[in-house]
Amino acid sequence: MFHLLRGAAISRLLVALLVLPPALSACSGPEAVNVYSARQEALIKPLLDRFSAETGIAVNLVTGDGDALLARLRNEGLNSPADLLLTSDAGNLYRAQQANLLQPVTSPALEAAVPAHLRSDEGFWFGLSLRARVLVYAPDRVDPGALSDYAALADPAWRQRICVRSSSNIYNQSMVAGMLATQGAEATENWLEGFVANFARPPQGGDRDQIKAVASGQCDVALVNSYYLGGMLRSDKAEERAAAEQVRLFWPNQAGRGVHINISGAGVTRSAAHPEMARQLIEFLLREDSQQWYAEANNEYPVRPGIAPSTLLQSWGEFRADPLQVSELGRLNAAAVMAMDRANWK
Ligand code: FE
């Protein structure tokens, strides 16, 4: 009797399921994918609009600071409405992965578009754009022939001549993690000691402030992400353009492993209610035309090979980039933070 009833109930349920999907989607409104983005709206929204126009999939965008978005994802857990997390450092993406906030994605299109070292080696996230941590210098006080690799910045010749932002910043943490991965703990700790001893002032401000400090003579060399220089050169603020025009870019480590690089990237959240649409959106962002726009919007380099960077970036010349797997930047983040603390990098 019980079995019969249950059988009948199952049949009714099956009929309902077969009939329901169109009704359900009609009730829940247009399809939408929810994005938590540490990138500013202006750097991403036009592309998201194009994605919606092409696919009919709406995109709801929540923007915020990378750390704040991670905290929010953590608090919301599996109830989070987010389908996709977009951040601007492999270190942040790795943190999200470690906190079990992302799910692995298998996509031949993504694997073909993104070089293996610019995406999670476990499929949890994919690079969307590439940035380099370069040197800027004052050409009236520094002979570029005296510049070479990051290691040389620990030399006493640079005493009180270097500006860099604080060690709490993920870009610096990732750079030191990269050194730990490629040169080991001892060489990195020795370098940190000499490098910190050469600071012209206690770390303060962001990368743009370091460029301004070189321009105003507070220091001779600064360590910054290349797109900040690009952003200042293209700024609508006259004083930002003026400062940027007083400094020059130098590509460090060109005789060695290459300049330290990092990515902005995206991963599908563990909680995603629309994982397929989220994957589609990442694939869209890696399409050739999107890559060109996305990189140019923030003066970055495309991750997808074979796409020319903007004319401004081309004027800085070609460079050798460190081929390190960017997952290592996340894996060694805690060790990097400890080493920077020990070296008293504020
Ligand atoms: Fe930045």
Short mmCIF file of C-alpha atoms and ligand atoms in Angstrom, two decimals:
data_model
loop_
_atom_site.label_atom_id
_atom_site.label_comp_id
_atom_site.label_asym_id
_atom_site.label_seq_id
_atom_site.Cartn_x
_atom_site.Cartn_y
_atom_site.Cartn_z
CA MET A 1 0.00 0.00 0.00
CA PHE A 2 2.70 2.39 1.10
CA HIS A 3 4.77 1.45 -1.95
CA LEU A 4 1.79 1.97 -4.23
CA LEU A 5 1.11 5.39 -2.80
CA ARG A 6 4.73 6.31 -3.04
CA GLY A 7 4.82 5.09 -6.63
CA ALA A 8 1.82 7.26 -7.45
CA ALA A 9 3.40 10.23 -5.68
CA ILE A 10 6.61 9.77 -7.64
CA SER A 11 4.69 9.64 -10.93
CA ARG A 12 2.92 12.86 -10.05
CA LEU A 13 6.24 14.43 -9.10
CA LEU A 14 7.82 13.32 -12.37
CA VAL A 15 4.95 14.81 -14.35
CA ALA A 16 5.28 18.01 -12.34
CA LEU A 17 9.03 18.16 -12.97
CA LEU A 18 8.53 17.65 -16.69
CA VAL A 19 5.96 20.39 -16.81
CA LEU A 20 7.50 22.81 -14.33
CA PRO A 21 10.80 24.08 -15.75
CA PRO A 22 9.38 26.63 -18.24
CA ALA A 23 6.88 27.83 -15.62
CA LEU A 24 9.67 28.16 -13.02
CA SER A 25 11.95 30.17 -15.24
CA ALA A 26 9.03 32.40 -16.21
CA CYS A 27 8.38 33.06 -12.51
CA SER A 28 11.98 33.72 -11.54
CA GLY A 29 12.39 36.44 -14.16
CA PRO A 30 15.30 36.78 -16.59
CA GLU A 31 18.38 34.67 -15.97
CA ALA A 32 21.10 36.44 -14.03
CA VAL A 33 24.61 35.77 -12.83
CA ASN A 34 25.80 37.48 -9.65
CA VAL A 35 29.33 38.87 -9.56
CA TYR A 36 31.35 40.04 -6.54
CA SER A 37 34.09 42.23 -8.00
CA ALA A 38 37.13 43.82 -6.40
CA ARG A 39 37.54 45.69 -9.67
CA GLN A 40 35.93 49.08 -9.99
CA GLU A 41 32.70 49.19 -11.91
CA ALA A 42 34.13 51.34 -14.74
CA LEU A 43 36.80 48.70 -15.44
CA ILE A 44 34.31 45.88 -15.94
CA LYS A 45 30.73 47.09 -16.42
CA PRO A 46 30.91 47.86 -20.17
CA LEU A 47 32.08 44.29 -20.83
CA LEU A 48 29.38 42.81 -18.61
CA ASP A 49 26.80 44.82 -20.54
CA ARG A 50 28.13 43.41 -23.81
CA PHE A 51 27.91 39.88 -22.34
CA SER A 52 24.27 40.49 -21.36
CA ALA A 53 23.42 41.89 -24.79
CA GLU A 54 24.89 38.83 -26.52
CA THR A 55 23.58 36.10 -24.23
CA GLY A 56 20.44 37.54 -22.64
CA ILE A 57 21.98 36.72 -19.25
CA ALA A 58 21.75 39.67 -16.86
CA VAL A 59 24.71 40.41 -14.60
CA ASN A 60 24.27 41.75 -11.08
CA LEU A 61 27.45 43.45 -9.96
CA VAL A 62 28.56 44.02 -6.37
CA THR A 63 31.87 45.89 -6.14
CA GLY A 64 34.07 46.33 -3.07
CA ASP A 65 37.51 45.96 -1.58
CA GLY A 66 39.04 42.51 -2.18
CA ASP A 67 39.42 41.66 1.52
CA ALA A 68 35.89 42.88 2.29
CA LEU A 69 34.39 40.75 -0.49
CA LEU A 70 36.25 37.68 0.77
CA ALA A 71 34.96 38.31 4.30
CA ARG A 72 31.44 38.70 2.93
CA LEU A 73 31.67 35.43 0.97
CA ARG A 74 32.95 33.70 4.09
CA ASN A 75 30.10 35.03 6.22
CA GLU A 76 27.42 34.18 3.68
CA GLY A 77 28.77 30.66 3.18
CA LEU A 78 26.65 28.44 0.98
CA ASN A 79 23.83 31.02 1.19
CA SER A 80 25.87 33.56 -0.72
CA PRO A 81 24.11 34.83 -3.83
CA ALA A 82 27.51 35.25 -5.53
CA ASP A 83 28.25 33.06 -8.57
CA LEU A 84 31.57 34.60 -9.53
CA LEU A 85 34.39 36.27 -7.58
CA LEU A 86 36.62 38.71 -9.43
CA THR A 87 39.77 39.96 -7.70
CA SER A 88 43.01 41.69 -8.62
CA ASP A 89 45.67 39.42 -7.17
CA ALA A 90 46.43 35.70 -7.36
CA GLY A 91 47.05 35.87 -3.59
CA ASN A 92 43.42 36.82 -2.95
CA LEU A 93 42.09 34.17 -5.30
CA TYR A 94 44.23 31.55 -3.58
CA ARG A 95 42.90 32.70 -0.18
CA ALA A 96 39.34 32.24 -1.44
CA GLN A 97 40.25 28.79 -2.74
CA GLN A 98 41.84 27.81 0.60
CA ALA A 99 38.78 29.05 2.49
CA ASN A 100 36.68 26.64 0.39
CA LEU A 101 34.79 29.51 -1.24
CA LEU A 102 35.47 28.48 -4.85
CA GLN A 103 34.77 25.40 -6.95
CA PRO A 104 36.98 23.95 -9.66
CA VAL A 105 35.91 24.52 -13.26
CA THR A 106 36.76 22.37 -16.25
CA SER A 107 36.65 24.25 -19.52
CA PRO A 108 38.74 23.47 -22.61
CA ALA A 109 38.12 27.06 -23.81
CA LEU A 110 39.62 28.49 -20.60
CA GLU A 111 42.52 26.08 -20.59
CA ALA A 112 43.33 27.06 -24.18
CA ALA A 113 43.00 30.81 -23.54
CA VAL A 114 45.00 31.15 -20.31
CA PRO A 115 48.62 29.97 -20.11
CA ALA A 116 48.92 27.27 -17.42
CA HIS A 117 51.03 29.39 -15.05
CA LEU A 118 48.43 32.21 -15.07
CA ARG A 119 45.57 30.14 -13.66
CA SER A 120 45.05 27.96 -10.59
CA ASP A 121 46.88 24.67 -11.06
CA GLU A 122 43.74 23.03 -9.63
CA GLY A 123 41.19 24.81 -11.85
CA PHE A 124 39.77 27.08 -9.12
CA TRP A 125 40.43 30.42 -10.86
CA PHE A 126 41.69 31.89 -14.11
CA GLY A 127 43.77 34.98 -14.89
CA LEU A 128 41.97 37.71 -16.86
CA SER A 129 44.70 40.34 -17.09
CA LEU A 130 48.36 40.58 -16.30
CA ARG A 131 50.23 43.22 -14.31
CA ALA A 132 53.95 43.65 -13.65
CA ARG A 133 55.63 45.02 -10.50
CA VAL A 134 58.17 47.38 -11.99
CA LEU A 135 60.59 50.11 -10.91
CA VAL A 136 59.99 53.78 -11.56
CA TYR A 137 62.92 56.15 -11.16
CA ALA A 138 63.82 59.82 -11.36
CA PRO A 139 65.88 60.19 -14.53
CA ASP A 140 67.70 63.27 -13.21
CA ARG A 141 69.01 61.38 -10.15
CA VAL A 142 69.24 57.78 -11.31
CA ASP A 143 71.27 56.37 -14.18
CA PRO A 144 69.18 53.46 -15.50
CA GLY A 145 72.48 51.65 -16.01
CA ALA A 146 72.67 51.42 -12.20
CA LEU A 147 69.37 49.51 -12.10
CA SER A 148 69.17 45.77 -12.69
CA ASP A 149 67.18 43.34 -10.57
CA TYR A 150 65.13 43.58 -7.35
CA ALA A 151 68.07 41.98 -5.51
CA ALA A 152 70.28 45.01 -6.24
CA LEU A 153 67.84 47.27 -4.36
CA ALA A 154 69.25 45.85 -1.12
CA ASP A 155 72.63 47.39 -1.91
CA PRO A 156 73.74 50.19 0.47
CA ALA A 157 74.09 52.45 -2.60
CA TRP A 158 70.29 52.90 -2.35
CA ARG A 159 70.23 53.92 1.32
CA GLN A 160 67.23 56.21 1.97
CA ARG A 161 66.36 56.33 -1.72
CA ILE A 162 63.53 53.79 -2.10
CA CYS A 163 59.75 54.22 -1.70
CA VAL A 164 57.27 51.37 -1.46
CA ARG A 165 53.86 50.88 0.12
CA SER A 166 53.27 48.86 3.28
CA SER A 167 53.75 45.12 3.76
CA SER A 168 50.02 44.75 4.48
CA ASN A 169 49.43 45.18 0.76
CA ILE A 170 48.86 41.96 -1.17
CA TYR A 171 50.98 43.11 -4.15
CA ASN A 172 54.10 43.31 -1.98
CA GLN A 173 53.21 40.06 -0.22
CA SER A 174 52.87 38.30 -3.57
CA MET A 175 56.17 39.70 -4.77
CA VAL A 176 58.00 38.44 -1.69
CA ALA A 177 56.20 35.09 -2.01
CA GLY A 178 57.55 34.93 -5.57
CA MET A 179 61.08 35.51 -4.24
CA LEU A 180 60.63 32.77 -1.64
CA ALA A 181 59.51 30.40 -4.39
CA THR A 182 62.41 31.16 -6.70
CA GLN A 183 65.30 32.05 -4.40
CA GLY A 184 64.49 30.34 -1.12
CA ALA A 185 64.07 31.65 2.42
CA GLU A 186 67.64 32.63 3.22
CA ALA A 187 68.26 34.77 0.14
CA THR A 188 64.84 36.39 0.51
CA GLU A 189 65.35 37.26 4.19
CA ASN A 190 68.79 38.72 3.48
CA TRP A 191 67.33 40.77 0.66
CA LEU A 192 64.46 42.02 2.84
CA GLU A 193 66.89 43.24 5.48
CA GLY A 194 68.90 45.33 3.01
CA PHE A 195 65.84 46.51 1.09
CA VAL A 196 63.98 47.75 4.18
CA ALA A 197 67.16 49.52 5.36
CA ASN A 198 67.04 51.53 2.11
CA PHE A 199 63.53 52.97 2.57
CA ALA A 200 63.45 56.75 2.21
CA ARG A 201 60.42 56.99 4.52
CA PRO A 202 58.08 54.69 6.46
CA PRO A 203 55.77 52.91 3.97
CA GLN A 204 52.60 54.91 3.35
CA GLY A 205 49.96 55.40 0.67
CA GLY A 206 49.31 53.37 -2.46
CA ASP A 207 51.38 52.79 -5.58
CA ARG A 208 50.37 56.14 -7.10
CA ASP A 209 51.73 57.88 -3.99
CA GLN A 210 55.10 56.19 -4.51
CA ILE A 211 55.24 57.52 -8.08
CA LYS A 212 54.38 61.01 -6.79
CA ALA A 213 57.10 60.72 -4.12
CA VAL A 214 59.71 59.94 -6.79
CA ALA A 215 58.47 62.89 -8.86
CA SER A 216 58.67 65.25 -5.89
CA GLY A 217 62.15 64.12 -4.87
CA GLN A 218 61.29 62.24 -1.65
CA CYS A 219 62.89 59.13 -3.11
CA ASP A 220 64.72 58.12 -6.27
CA VAL A 221 63.24 54.70 -7.01
CA ALA A 222 59.87 53.11 -6.25
CA LEU A 223 58.35 49.68 -6.66
CA VAL A 224 54.88 49.84 -8.24
CA ASN A 225 52.44 47.98 -10.48
CA SER A 226 52.92 49.19 -14.04
CA TYR A 227 49.24 50.08 -14.62
CA TYR A 228 49.39 52.84 -11.98
CA LEU A 229 51.96 54.65 -14.08
CA GLY A 230 49.74 54.13 -17.13
CA GLY A 231 46.69 55.37 -15.22
CA MET A 232 48.52 58.51 -14.11
CA LEU A 233 49.85 59.24 -17.61
CA ARG A 234 46.26 58.98 -18.89
CA SER A 235 44.72 60.73 -15.88
CA ASP A 236 42.34 63.65 -16.24
CA LYS A 237 44.09 65.27 -13.26
CA ALA A 238 46.89 67.52 -14.52
CA GLU A 239 49.06 67.03 -11.41
CA GLU A 240 48.94 63.21 -11.78
CA ARG A 241 50.02 63.48 -15.42
CA ALA A 242 52.78 65.92 -14.48
CA ALA A 243 54.14 63.59 -11.76
CA ALA A 244 54.03 60.55 -14.04
CA GLU A 245 55.84 62.41 -16.81
CA GLN A 246 58.74 63.12 -14.45
CA VAL A 247 59.53 59.45 -13.83
CA ARG A 248 60.63 56.56 -16.05
CA LEU A 249 59.76 52.88 -16.01
CA PHE A 250 62.47 50.24 -15.62
CA TRP A 251 61.93 46.51 -16.20
CA PRO A 252 63.76 44.65 -13.41
CA ASN A 253 65.17 41.10 -13.58
CA GLN A 254 65.50 41.08 -17.35
CA ALA A 255 68.81 39.21 -17.18
CA GLY A 256 67.28 36.70 -14.75
CA ARG A 257 63.83 35.13 -14.32
CA GLY A 258 61.99 38.21 -15.53
CA VAL A 259 59.84 40.87 -13.86
CA HIS A 260 57.44 39.76 -11.10
CA ILE A 261 53.95 39.45 -12.55
CA ASN A 262 50.55 38.91 -11.08
CA ILE A 263 47.03 38.58 -12.43
CA SER A 264 43.55 39.85 -11.94
CA GLY A 265 41.28 36.85 -12.23
CA ALA A 266 37.98 35.15 -11.55
CA GLY A 267 36.67 31.98 -9.93
CA VAL A 268 33.23 30.38 -9.68
CA THR A 269 32.02 30.38 -6.07
CA ARG A 270 31.27 27.23 -4.11
CA SER A 271 27.78 28.61 -3.46
CA ALA A 272 27.01 29.42 -7.11
CA ALA A 273 23.41 28.81 -8.10
CA HIS A 274 24.40 29.53 -11.71
CA PRO A 275 27.81 27.88 -12.16
CA GLU A 276 27.28 27.33 -15.90
CA MET A 277 26.50 30.98 -16.56
CA ALA A 278 29.44 32.02 -14.38
CA ARG A 279 31.75 29.82 -16.46
CA GLN A 280 30.27 31.30 -19.64
CA LEU A 281 31.05 34.78 -18.32
CA ILE A 282 34.70 33.89 -17.61
CA GLU A 283 34.94 32.43 -21.11
CA PHE A 284 33.49 35.65 -22.52
CA LEU A 285 36.03 37.75 -20.59
CA LEU A 286 38.81 35.69 -22.15
CA ARG A 287 37.58 36.08 -25.70
CA GLU A 288 40.05 37.98 -27.91
CA ASP A 289 37.96 41.16 -28.23
CA SER A 290 37.14 41.23 -24.50
CA GLN A 291 40.79 40.68 -23.61
CA GLN A 292 41.86 43.70 -25.58
CA TRP A 293 39.24 45.96 -23.97
CA TYR A 294 39.72 44.57 -20.45
CA ALA A 295 43.49 45.00 -20.48
CA GLU A 296 43.32 48.51 -21.94
CA ALA A 297 40.71 49.73 -19.47
CA ASN A 298 43.19 49.37 -16.60
CA ASN A 299 46.45 49.75 -18.57
CA GLU A 300 47.22 46.07 -18.09
CA TYR A 301 48.44 43.29 -20.36
CA PRO A 302 46.10 40.62 -21.76
CA VAL A 303 46.70 37.12 -20.31
CA ARG A 304 45.70 35.57 -23.61
CA PRO A 305 48.77 35.23 -25.85
CA GLY A 306 48.91 36.92 -29.24
CA ILE A 307 46.96 40.06 -28.31
CA ALA A 308 48.79 43.37 -28.57
CA PRO A 309 48.76 45.62 -25.49
CA SER A 310 47.72 49.28 -25.78
CA THR A 311 49.97 51.76 -27.62
CA LEU A 312 51.00 53.34 -24.32
CA LEU A 313 52.15 49.96 -22.98
CA GLN A 314 53.89 49.18 -26.26
CA SER A 315 55.92 52.38 -25.75
CA TRP A 316 57.38 50.81 -22.59
CA GLY A 317 58.86 48.04 -24.70
CA GLU A 318 58.73 44.28 -24.43
CA PHE A 319 59.81 42.50 -21.29
CA ARG A 320 60.64 39.11 -19.92
CA ALA A 321 58.07 37.96 -17.34
CA ASP A 322 58.79 35.52 -14.54
CA PRO A 323 57.24 32.18 -15.61
CA LEU A 324 56.44 31.20 -12.00
CA GLN A 325 53.07 29.44 -11.50
CA VAL A 326 51.02 32.20 -9.81
CA SER A 327 49.43 29.70 -7.40
CA GLU A 328 52.80 29.76 -5.62
CA LEU A 329 52.16 33.41 -4.71
CA GLY A 330 49.17 32.27 -2.67
CA ARG A 331 50.80 29.14 -1.26
CA LEU A 332 53.72 31.16 0.11
CA ASN A 333 51.67 34.18 1.23
CA ALA A 334 51.81 33.39 4.97
CA ALA A 335 55.57 32.75 4.83
CA ALA A 336 56.03 36.03 2.95
CA VAL A 337 54.03 38.01 5.52
CA MET A 338 56.13 36.53 8.35
CA ALA A 339 59.40 37.29 6.57
CA MET A 340 58.31 40.90 5.94
CA ASP A 341 57.35 41.27 9.61
CA ARG A 342 60.71 39.93 10.74
CA ALA A 343 62.45 42.41 8.44
CA ASN A 344 60.37 45.19 10.03
CA TRP A 345 58.75 46.22 6.73
CA LYS A 346 55.88 48.24 8.21
FE FE B 1 45.79 47.92 -7.90
#
